[in-house]
Amino acid sequence: MRIRQEPGLTFDDVLLVPQRSPVASRQDVDTSTRFSRHITLHIPIVSSNMDTVTEARMAIAMARAGGIGVIHRFLPAARQAAEVTRVKRAESFIVEDPFTLPPEATVAFARAELANRGIGGVVIVDGERRPVGILTTRDVLFAPEATQPVSLVMTPRERLVTAPQGISLEQARALLHQHRIEKLPLLDVQGRLAGLITAQDIVKLAQHPHASKDAKGRLRVAAAVGVRADEMERAQMLVAAGADALVVDIAHGHSDHTIEMVRRIRRELGDIELVAGNVATAQGVRDLAEAGVDAVKVGVGPGSICITRIVAGSGVPQLTAIAECAEAARQFDLPIIADGGIRTSGDIVKALAAGAASVMLGSLLAGTEESPGATVIREGQKVKVTRGMASLGATMGRELAERGEDTFDQDWEKVVPEGVEAVVPYRGAVAEVLEQLVGGLRSGLSYCGARNIAEMQARAEFIQMTPAGMRESGPHDVKPL
Ligand code: XMP
């Protein structure tokens, strides 16, 4: 037996000592960082791969704000890949492989497809992919005959404005304006559909100047995979759908299973950006680094909905885990993602100062408009549900989805949950939450006398806190309004 003498520390155990600052305005600091070896972010925030946090809507909002989302893996592989596709299609100058329908498709079918895919229009093509018309949500919104073919309500070929493949952004903008249209199908030399430009996407380009984008101008998105044998197929589907990174994610990431999965993905999928975790020790980082990852996710048990430390008695307080893992990662030039336990912008500053390149947020984002699931009213308050991915509810949901009705007879008492289900206050749009968090981070950088995250990491000096210091740190001796 070995007992470490140094106490493990977490966010509330420390403060950052203020330092002389060259920063005149919070706007002068640079919050950019790396998510993984080859993916940079404008803000160091990642949304968690939990089923109450990240699906396409969240990932789109995260990437627009300059962060990134990791689509969770607790849904069938094809559906997870569809979420990735949705993000990749959400915003690019050109939709390369636009969704199409044949002229004989019914209005009802088209209406449902537009809604399911979250798109505002579809090009109608013949058997050789030559456009014969275009159909927008307005064409089907109040169409009285749902069984009619779309050819009767679409804008027909004669009135369709198209452009050749290879058109520039400026030329496209001019055509859209000249014809007062919102969608511009692109044709190859044979007159077949080769892409689609939408006015909305051009507007969005300007609205989100710091968005996380790939080389083709599409929003970036990561997606989680597990370590079971059939997860390789999931990984292949996610990469085919355009995922920018795979995140091999299991609760105890420092395991033979994880290392084997990392090696297998490297072998079979080449140089896909690969993140793995979660670990809480330097050795965990080294083993994953040697297996070939591009970033390591750190955190065993700090999460708001985690009970791993209570159930399994295992974990490392998060600030110590980050510091030790970051130190080990430096030698491999690997970014660390601090995952779990972040409640405030102050915690983000501390995690980054301790060496993390980015932070992963779960419950802090679970209450936003863009997280999966509806809001409910509890005691007069609007709330959203969040849950640990190892909670009883999440485990039951997974089993039911995978094995159907048979699982009703299952002996659920044998499940040992390592997470809880809870509600969090509804917080509105994720962009607004991120703005507050990044504002706090900018302020934190300035207090550390740093113009960017690397400078803060080099200069950071932590001071340990007593419970009295902690009490002094929050509002005290006043009545909250
Ligand atoms: P926060 O504090 O941001 O933490 O809500 C989110 C992270 O918690 C992890 N997670 C779990 N950990 N049991 C655990 O021990 C669980 O059921 C569970 N579900 C999620 C995960 O790393 C997530 O990003």
Coordinates of C-alpha atoms and ligand atoms in Angstrom, one line a residue:
M1 CA 0.0 0.0 0.0
R2 CA 1.1 3.5 -0.8
I3 CA -0.4 6.8 0.5
R4 CA 0.5 10.0 -1.2
Q5 CA 1.2 12.6 1.4
E6 CA 0.4 15.7 -0.7
P7 CA -3.4 16.4 -0.6
G8 CA -5.2 16.4 -3.9
L9 CA -6.7 19.7 -4.7
T10 CA -9.7 20.8 -6.6
F11 CA -11.0 24.2 -7.8
D12 CA -12.4 25.4 -4.5
D13 CA -9.1 24.6 -2.7
V14 CA -7.2 27.3 -4.6
L15 CA -7.2 30.8 -6.0
L16 CA -4.9 32.4 -8.6
V17 CA -2.7 35.1 -7.2
P18 CA -3.2 38.4 -9.1
Q19 CA -0.2 39.6 -11.0
R20 CA 0.8 42.9 -12.7
S21 CA -1.0 43.0 -16.0
P22 CA 0.0 44.5 -19.3
V23 CA -3.6 44.0 -20.5
A24 CA -5.5 47.3 -20.9
S25 CA -8.8 45.8 -22.1
R26 CA -10.3 42.4 -21.7
Q27 CA -10.8 42.4 -25.5
D28 CA -7.0 42.4 -26.0
V29 CA -6.6 38.9 -24.7
D30 CA -6.5 35.9 -26.9
T31 CA -8.5 32.9 -25.8
S32 CA -7.5 30.6 -28.7
T33 CA -6.2 27.1 -27.9
R34 CA -5.9 23.6 -29.2
F35 CA -8.7 21.0 -28.9
S36 CA -6.3 18.3 -30.1
R37 CA -2.9 18.3 -31.9
H38 CA -4.3 19.6 -35.2
I39 CA -7.6 21.3 -34.3
T40 CA -7.5 24.8 -33.0
L41 CA -10.3 26.6 -31.3
H42 CA -11.1 30.2 -30.7
I43 CA -12.5 29.5 -27.3
P44 CA -11.3 26.7 -25.0
I45 CA -14.7 25.2 -24.4
V46 CA -16.0 21.8 -25.4
S47 CA -19.5 20.5 -24.8
S48 CA -19.7 17.1 -23.2
N49 CA -20.5 13.8 -25.0
M50 CA -23.5 13.3 -22.7
D51 CA -27.0 12.5 -24.1
T52 CA -28.5 15.5 -22.2
V53 CA -25.8 17.8 -23.6
T54 CA -24.5 17.3 -27.1
E55 CA -26.3 16.4 -30.3
A56 CA -26.2 18.4 -33.6
R57 CA -27.9 21.5 -32.3
M58 CA -25.5 21.9 -29.4
A59 CA -22.5 21.1 -31.6
I60 CA -23.5 23.7 -34.2
A61 CA -23.9 26.4 -31.5
M62 CA -20.5 25.4 -30.0
A63 CA -18.7 25.5 -33.3
R64 CA -20.2 28.8 -34.2
A65 CA -19.0 30.3 -31.0
G66 CA -15.5 29.0 -31.6
G67 CA -15.6 25.9 -29.5
I68 CA -16.5 22.3 -30.4
G69 CA -19.1 19.8 -29.4
V70 CA -18.7 16.0 -29.0
I71 CA -21.8 14.1 -30.2
H72 CA -22.6 11.4 -27.6
R73 CA -22.5 7.7 -28.5
F74 CA -25.6 6.6 -26.7
L75 CA -27.7 6.3 -29.9
P76 CA -27.5 3.9 -32.8
A77 CA -24.4 4.5 -34.9
A78 CA -26.4 5.5 -38.0
R79 CA -28.2 8.2 -36.0
Q80 CA -25.0 9.5 -34.4
A81 CA -23.5 9.7 -37.9
A82 CA -26.6 11.6 -39.0
E83 CA -26.1 14.1 -36.2
V84 CA -22.5 14.6 -37.5
T85 CA -23.8 15.1 -41.0
R86 CA -26.3 17.7 -39.7
V87 CA -23.5 19.7 -38.2
K88 CA -21.3 19.4 -41.3
R89 CA -24.2 20.7 -43.4
A90 CA -25.3 23.4 -41.1
E91 CA -23.0 26.1 -42.4
S92 CA -20.6 26.0 -45.2
F93 CA -20.4 28.2 -48.2
I94 CA -21.3 25.3 -50.4
V95 CA -23.4 22.2 -49.5
E96 CA -21.4 19.7 -51.5
D97 CA -23.9 16.8 -51.6
P98 CA -27.3 18.4 -51.1
F99 CA -30.2 16.3 -50.2
T100 CA -32.6 15.8 -53.1
L101 CA -36.0 14.4 -53.9
P102 CA -37.6 13.0 -57.1
P103 CA -40.5 15.0 -58.6
E104 CA -42.9 12.2 -57.7
A105 CA -42.2 12.4 -53.9
T106 CA -45.3 13.5 -52.0
V107 CA -45.8 16.8 -50.3
A108 CA -46.2 15.0 -47.0
F109 CA -43.0 13.1 -47.4
A110 CA -41.1 16.3 -48.4
R111 CA -42.5 18.2 -45.5
A112 CA -41.4 15.5 -43.0
E113 CA -37.9 15.3 -44.6
L114 CA -37.4 19.0 -44.5
A115 CA -38.4 19.1 -40.8
N116 CA -36.3 16.0 -39.8
R117 CA -33.2 17.3 -41.6
G118 CA -33.7 20.9 -40.3
I119 CA -33.3 22.3 -43.9
G120 CA -35.4 25.0 -45.6
G121 CA -35.4 23.6 -49.1
V122 CA -34.6 20.7 -51.4
V123 CA -33.6 20.5 -55.1
I124 CA -35.9 18.2 -57.1
V125 CA -33.9 16.1 -59.5
D126 CA -34.6 13.5 -62.2
G127 CA -33.0 10.1 -62.4
E128 CA -29.7 11.5 -63.6
R129 CA -29.5 14.2 -60.9
R130 CA -30.5 17.0 -63.2
P131 CA -32.5 19.6 -61.4
V132 CA -36.1 19.8 -62.4
G133 CA -37.2 22.3 -59.8
I134 CA -36.7 23.5 -56.2
L135 CA -39.0 23.1 -53.2
T136 CA -38.9 25.2 -50.1
T137 CA -40.7 24.9 -46.8
R138 CA -43.0 27.8 -48.0
D139 CA -44.1 25.6 -50.9
V140 CA -45.3 22.8 -48.7
L141 CA -46.3 24.7 -45.5
F142 CA -50.0 25.1 -46.4
A143 CA -50.2 22.9 -49.5
P144 CA -53.7 21.4 -49.0
E145 CA -53.1 18.1 -50.7
A146 CA -50.5 16.1 -48.8
T147 CA -50.6 13.3 -51.3
Q148 CA -49.8 15.5 -54.3
P149 CA -46.4 15.1 -55.9
V150 CA -44.0 17.9 -55.2
S151 CA -43.7 18.6 -58.9
L152 CA -47.1 20.4 -58.7
V153 CA -46.0 22.8 -55.9
M154 CA -42.2 23.3 -56.6
T155 CA -40.6 26.2 -58.5
P156 CA -40.1 24.5 -61.9
R157 CA -37.0 24.3 -64.0
E158 CA -37.9 27.2 -66.2
R159 CA -37.9 29.6 -63.3
L160 CA -34.9 28.0 -61.5
V161 CA -31.8 30.1 -61.2
T162 CA -28.6 27.9 -61.2
A163 CA -24.9 28.6 -61.5
P164 CA -21.9 26.6 -62.6
Q165 CA -19.8 24.7 -60.1
G166 CA -16.8 26.7 -59.1
I167 CA -18.6 30.0 -58.7
S168 CA -17.0 32.4 -56.3
L169 CA -18.6 33.7 -53.1
E170 CA -18.9 37.2 -54.5
Q171 CA -20.6 36.0 -57.7
A172 CA -23.0 33.8 -55.7
R173 CA -23.9 36.7 -53.5
A174 CA -24.6 38.9 -56.5
L175 CA -26.8 36.2 -58.2
L176 CA -28.8 35.6 -55.0
H177 CA -29.4 39.4 -54.7
Q178 CA -30.2 39.9 -58.4
H179 CA -32.9 37.2 -58.4
R180 CA -34.0 37.8 -54.8
I181 CA -33.6 34.1 -54.1
E182 CA -32.3 32.1 -51.2
K183 CA -31.0 29.0 -52.8
L184 CA -28.6 28.6 -55.7
P185 CA -28.1 25.1 -57.1
L186 CA -24.7 24.5 -58.7
L187 CA -24.4 22.4 -61.9
D188 CA -21.5 20.4 -63.4
V189 CA -20.7 20.5 -67.1
Q190 CA -23.3 17.8 -67.8
G191 CA -26.0 19.9 -66.0
R192 CA -26.1 17.6 -63.0
L193 CA -26.5 18.9 -59.5
A194 CA -23.0 19.4 -58.0
G195 CA -23.7 21.6 -54.9
L196 CA -26.0 24.2 -53.4
I197 CA -25.4 27.6 -52.0
T198 CA -27.8 29.2 -49.6
A199 CA -28.2 32.8 -48.7
Q200 CA -28.6 31.8 -45.0
D201 CA -25.1 30.2 -45.0
I202 CA -23.5 33.3 -46.5
V203 CA -25.1 35.4 -43.8
K204 CA -24.0 33.0 -41.1
L205 CA -20.4 33.2 -42.4
A206 CA -20.3 36.9 -41.5
Q207 CA -22.2 36.4 -38.2
H208 CA -19.7 34.0 -36.7
P209 CA -16.2 35.2 -37.7
H210 CA -14.5 33.0 -35.1
A211 CA -16.4 29.8 -35.8
S212 CA -14.5 26.5 -35.7
K213 CA -14.3 25.4 -39.3
D214 CA -12.6 22.7 -41.4
A215 CA -10.7 23.3 -44.6
K216 CA -13.9 23.2 -46.6
G217 CA -15.6 25.9 -44.4
R218 CA -17.8 23.4 -42.6
L219 CA -18.4 23.6 -38.9
R220 CA -16.2 21.3 -36.9
V221 CA -17.6 18.5 -34.8
A222 CA -16.2 15.6 -32.8
A223 CA -18.0 12.3 -32.0
A224 CA -17.6 9.8 -29.2
V225 CA -17.1 6.0 -29.6
G226 CA -16.8 3.3 -27.0
V227 CA -14.4 0.4 -26.9
R228 CA -16.6 -2.7 -27.6
A229 CA -15.8 -4.7 -30.7
D230 CA -18.6 -3.4 -32.7
E231 CA -17.6 0.2 -32.0
M232 CA -15.1 0.1 -34.9
E233 CA -18.0 0.1 -37.3
R234 CA -19.4 3.2 -35.5
A235 CA -16.0 4.9 -35.8
Q236 CA -16.0 4.2 -39.6
M237 CA -19.5 5.6 -40.0
L238 CA -18.6 8.8 -38.1
V239 CA -15.5 9.4 -40.1
A240 CA -17.4 8.8 -43.3
A241 CA -20.0 11.4 -42.1
G242 CA -17.2 13.9 -41.8
A243 CA -16.4 13.9 -38.0
D244 CA -13.3 16.0 -37.4
A245 CA -12.2 14.0 -34.4
L246 CA -13.2 10.8 -32.6
V247 CA -13.3 10.7 -28.9
V248 CA -12.7 7.2 -27.4
D249 CA -14.6 7.7 -24.2
I250 CA -15.0 5.4 -21.3
A251 CA -15.2 6.1 -17.6
H252 CA -11.9 4.4 -16.8
G253 CA -9.9 5.4 -19.9
H254 CA -6.6 4.1 -18.5
S255 CA -7.4 0.6 -19.5
D256 CA -6.2 -2.1 -21.9
H257 CA -9.5 -1.8 -23.7
T258 CA -9.0 1.9 -24.5
I259 CA -5.4 1.5 -25.5
E260 CA -6.4 -1.4 -27.8
M261 CA -9.2 0.7 -29.3
V262 CA -6.9 3.7 -29.9
R263 CA -4.3 1.5 -31.6
R264 CA -7.0 -0.1 -33.8
I265 CA -8.5 3.2 -34.9
R266 CA -5.0 4.4 -35.7
R267 CA -4.3 1.3 -37.7
E268 CA -7.6 1.2 -39.6
L269 CA -8.6 4.8 -39.9
G270 CA -5.2 6.4 -40.4
D271 CA -4.6 9.9 -39.3
I272 CA -8.1 10.8 -38.0
E273 CA -7.8 13.2 -35.1
L274 CA -8.1 11.0 -32.0
V275 CA -8.9 11.9 -28.4
A276 CA -9.2 9.4 -25.6
G277 CA -10.0 9.3 -21.9
N278 CA -10.8 9.7 -19.2
V279 CA -7.7 9.4 -17.1
A280 CA -6.5 11.1 -13.9
T281 CA -2.8 10.3 -13.7
A282 CA 0.4 11.1 -15.5
Q283 CA 0.8 7.4 -16.4
G284 CA -2.6 7.3 -17.9
V285 CA -1.6 10.2 -20.2
R286 CA 1.7 8.5 -21.1
D287 CA 0.1 5.2 -22.0
L288 CA -2.6 6.9 -24.2
A289 CA 0.1 9.1 -25.8
E290 CA 2.2 6.1 -26.7
A291 CA -0.9 4.4 -28.2
G292 CA -1.2 7.4 -30.6
V293 CA -3.8 9.9 -29.4
D294 CA -3.9 13.6 -30.3
A295 CA -5.4 14.8 -27.0
V296 CA -6.3 13.3 -23.6
K297 CA -9.5 13.9 -21.6
V298 CA -8.8 14.2 -17.9
G299 CA -11.3 13.7 -15.0
V300 CA -12.3 10.7 -12.9
G301 CA -15.3 11.5 -10.8
P302 CA -15.4 15.4 -10.6
G303 CA -18.5 15.7 -12.7
S304 CA -21.7 17.2 -11.3
I305 CA -23.7 14.1 -11.9
C306 CA -20.9 11.6 -11.0
I307 CA -20.8 9.3 -8.1
T308 CA -17.8 7.2 -9.2
R309 CA -15.8 8.4 -6.2
I310 CA -18.5 7.3 -3.8
V311 CA -19.4 4.1 -5.5
A312 CA -15.8 3.0 -6.5
G313 CA -13.8 5.0 -4.0
S314 CA -11.5 6.0 -6.9
G315 CA -10.5 9.4 -8.4
V316 CA -8.2 12.3 -8.1
P317 CA -9.4 15.8 -7.2
Q318 CA -9.6 17.6 -10.4
L319 CA -7.1 20.4 -10.1
T320 CA -4.3 18.0 -9.1
A321 CA -5.4 15.6 -11.9
I322 CA -5.2 18.4 -14.5
A323 CA -1.8 19.6 -13.2
E324 CA -0.2 16.2 -13.2
C325 CA -1.7 15.1 -16.5
A326 CA -0.7 18.4 -18.2
E327 CA 2.9 18.0 -17.0
A328 CA 3.1 14.5 -18.5
A329 CA 1.4 15.6 -21.7
R330 CA 3.9 18.4 -22.3
Q331 CA 6.6 15.9 -23.1
F332 CA 4.4 14.6 -26.0
D333 CA 3.1 18.0 -27.0
L334 CA -0.4 16.8 -26.3
P335 CA -3.3 19.0 -25.3
I336 CA -5.3 18.1 -22.2
I337 CA -9.1 18.5 -22.0
A338 CA -10.2 19.1 -18.4
D339 CA -13.5 17.2 -18.2
G340 CA -16.0 17.6 -15.3
G341 CA -16.6 19.7 -12.2
I342 CA -16.6 23.1 -13.9
R343 CA -19.3 25.3 -12.3
T344 CA -18.1 28.8 -13.0
S345 CA -15.9 30.8 -15.3
G346 CA -13.5 31.0 -12.4
D347 CA -13.2 27.2 -12.5
I348 CA -12.4 27.4 -16.2
V349 CA -9.6 29.9 -15.5
K350 CA -8.2 27.6 -12.8
A351 CA -8.3 24.5 -15.0
L352 CA -6.5 26.3 -17.9
A353 CA -4.0 27.9 -15.6
A354 CA -3.2 24.4 -14.1
G355 CA -2.3 23.2 -17.6
A356 CA -5.5 22.2 -19.5
A357 CA -5.8 23.4 -23.1
S358 CA -9.6 23.3 -22.9
V359 CA -12.4 22.4 -20.6
M360 CA -15.3 20.1 -21.2
L361 CA -18.7 21.2 -19.8
G362 CA -21.6 18.9 -19.0
S363 CA -24.3 20.2 -16.7
L364 CA -23.3 23.8 -17.2
L365 CA -24.6 23.5 -20.8
A366 CA -27.4 20.9 -20.1
G367 CA -29.8 23.7 -19.2
T368 CA -29.4 25.6 -22.5
E369 CA -31.9 25.8 -25.3
E370 CA -29.6 23.8 -27.6
S371 CA -29.2 20.7 -25.4
P372 CA -31.4 17.7 -26.3
G373 CA -34.7 17.4 -24.5
A374 CA -37.5 19.7 -23.6
T375 CA -37.8 22.1 -20.7
V376 CA -40.1 21.2 -17.8
I377 CA -41.5 23.2 -15.0
R378 CA -40.4 22.3 -11.4
E379 CA -41.7 24.3 -8.5
G380 CA -42.5 27.2 -10.9
Q381 CA -39.0 27.2 -12.4
K382 CA -38.1 26.2 -16.0
V383 CA -35.6 23.4 -15.8
K384 CA -34.0 20.8 -18.1
V385 CA -32.9 17.3 -17.2
T386 CA -29.3 16.2 -17.0
R387 CA -28.0 12.8 -16.1
G388 CA -24.8 10.8 -15.7
M389 CA -24.2 8.4 -18.6
A390 CA -23.6 5.7 -16.0
S391 CA -26.9 6.6 -14.1
L392 CA -29.6 4.0 -13.8
G393 CA -31.9 5.9 -16.2
A394 CA -29.2 6.2 -18.8
T395 CA -28.2 2.6 -18.5
M396 CA -31.8 1.4 -18.8
G397 CA -32.4 3.7 -21.8
R398 CA -29.4 2.2 -23.5
E399 CA -30.4 -1.4 -22.9
L400 CA -33.9 -0.7 -24.0
A401 CA -32.7 0.9 -27.2
E402 CA -30.3 -1.9 -27.9
R403 CA -32.2 -5.0 -26.9
G404 CA -35.8 -3.8 -27.0
E405 CA -38.6 -5.3 -25.0
D406 CA -36.6 -8.2 -23.7
T407 CA -34.9 -5.9 -21.2
F408 CA -38.2 -5.2 -19.4
D409 CA -37.6 -8.5 -17.5
Q410 CA -34.0 -7.6 -16.7
D411 CA -32.9 -7.6 -13.1
W412 CA -32.2 -3.9 -12.8
E413 CA -31.2 -4.2 -9.2
K414 CA -27.9 -5.7 -10.4
V415 CA -26.9 -2.4 -12.1
V416 CA -24.5 -0.4 -10.1
P417 CA -25.0 3.2 -11.2
E418 CA -22.0 5.6 -11.1
G419 CA -24.1 8.7 -12.0
V420 CA -27.3 10.4 -11.0
E421 CA -30.2 12.0 -12.8
A422 CA -31.0 15.6 -12.0
V423 CA -32.4 18.9 -13.2
V424 CA -30.6 22.2 -13.9
P425 CA -32.1 25.6 -14.4
Y426 CA -33.0 26.6 -17.9
R427 CA -30.3 29.1 -19.1
G428 CA -31.4 30.2 -22.5
A429 CA -29.2 30.2 -25.6
V430 CA -25.8 28.5 -25.3
A431 CA -24.2 31.5 -27.1
E432 CA -25.2 33.8 -24.2
V433 CA -23.9 31.3 -21.6
L434 CA -20.6 31.0 -23.5
E435 CA -20.3 34.8 -23.7
Q436 CA -20.5 35.0 -19.9
L437 CA -18.0 32.2 -19.4
V438 CA -15.5 33.6 -22.0
G439 CA -15.9 37.1 -20.4
G440 CA -14.9 35.6 -17.1
L441 CA -12.0 33.9 -18.7
R442 CA -10.8 37.1 -20.3
S443 CA -10.9 38.7 -17.0
G444 CA -9.0 35.8 -15.4
L445 CA -6.3 36.0 -18.0
S446 CA -5.9 39.7 -17.2
Y447 CA -5.7 39.1 -13.5
C448 CA -2.9 36.6 -14.2
G449 CA -1.0 39.3 -16.2
A450 CA -1.4 37.1 -19.3
R451 CA -2.4 38.0 -22.9
N452 CA -3.1 34.4 -23.8
I453 CA -3.6 30.9 -22.3
A454 CA 0.1 29.9 -22.8
E455 CA 1.3 33.0 -21.0
M456 CA -1.1 32.3 -18.1
Q457 CA 0.1 28.7 -17.8
A458 CA 3.7 30.0 -17.6
R459 CA 2.9 32.6 -15.0
A460 CA 0.2 31.1 -12.9
E461 CA 0.7 31.0 -9.2
F462 CA -2.0 29.3 -7.1
I463 CA -2.6 29.9 -3.4
Q464 CA -4.3 27.3 -1.3
M465 CA -7.5 28.3 0.5
T466 CA -9.0 27.6 3.9
P467 CA -12.7 27.2 4.4
A468 CA -12.7 30.8 5.8
G469 CA -11.0 32.0 2.6
M470 CA -13.6 30.2 0.6
R471 CA -16.5 31.8 2.5
E472 CA -14.9 35.2 1.9
S473 CA -14.8 34.5 -1.8
G474 CA -18.5 34.4 -2.4
P475 CA -21.2 37.0 -1.6
H476 CA -21.5 37.2 2.2
D477 CA -23.1 39.2 5.0
V478 CA -25.7 40.5 2.5
K479 CA -29.2 39.3 1.7
P480 CA -29.4 38.2 -2.0
L481 CA -32.0 40.2 -3.9
Ligands
XMP1 P1 -20.0 18.3 -15.4 O1 -19.5 18.6 -14.0 O2 -19.6 19.3 -16.4 O3 -19.3 16.9 -15.8 O4 -21.5 18.0 -15.5 C1 -19.5 16.3 -17.0 C2 -18.6 15.1 -17.2 O5 -19.0 14.1 -16.2 C3 -18.6 12.8 -16.7 N1 -19.8 11.9 -16.6 C4 -19.9 10.9 -15.6 N2 -19.0 10.6 -14.6 N3 -20.6 9.0 -13.9 C5 -19.4 9.6 -13.8 O6 -18.6 9.2 -12.8 C6 -21.5 9.3 -14.9 O7 -22.6 8.7 -14.9 C7 -21.1 10.3 -15.8 N4 -21.7 10.9 -16.8 C8 -20.9 11.8 -17.3 C9 -18.2 13.0 -18.2 O8 -16.8 12.9 -18.2 C10 -18.8 14.3 -18.5 O9 -18.2 15.0 -19.5

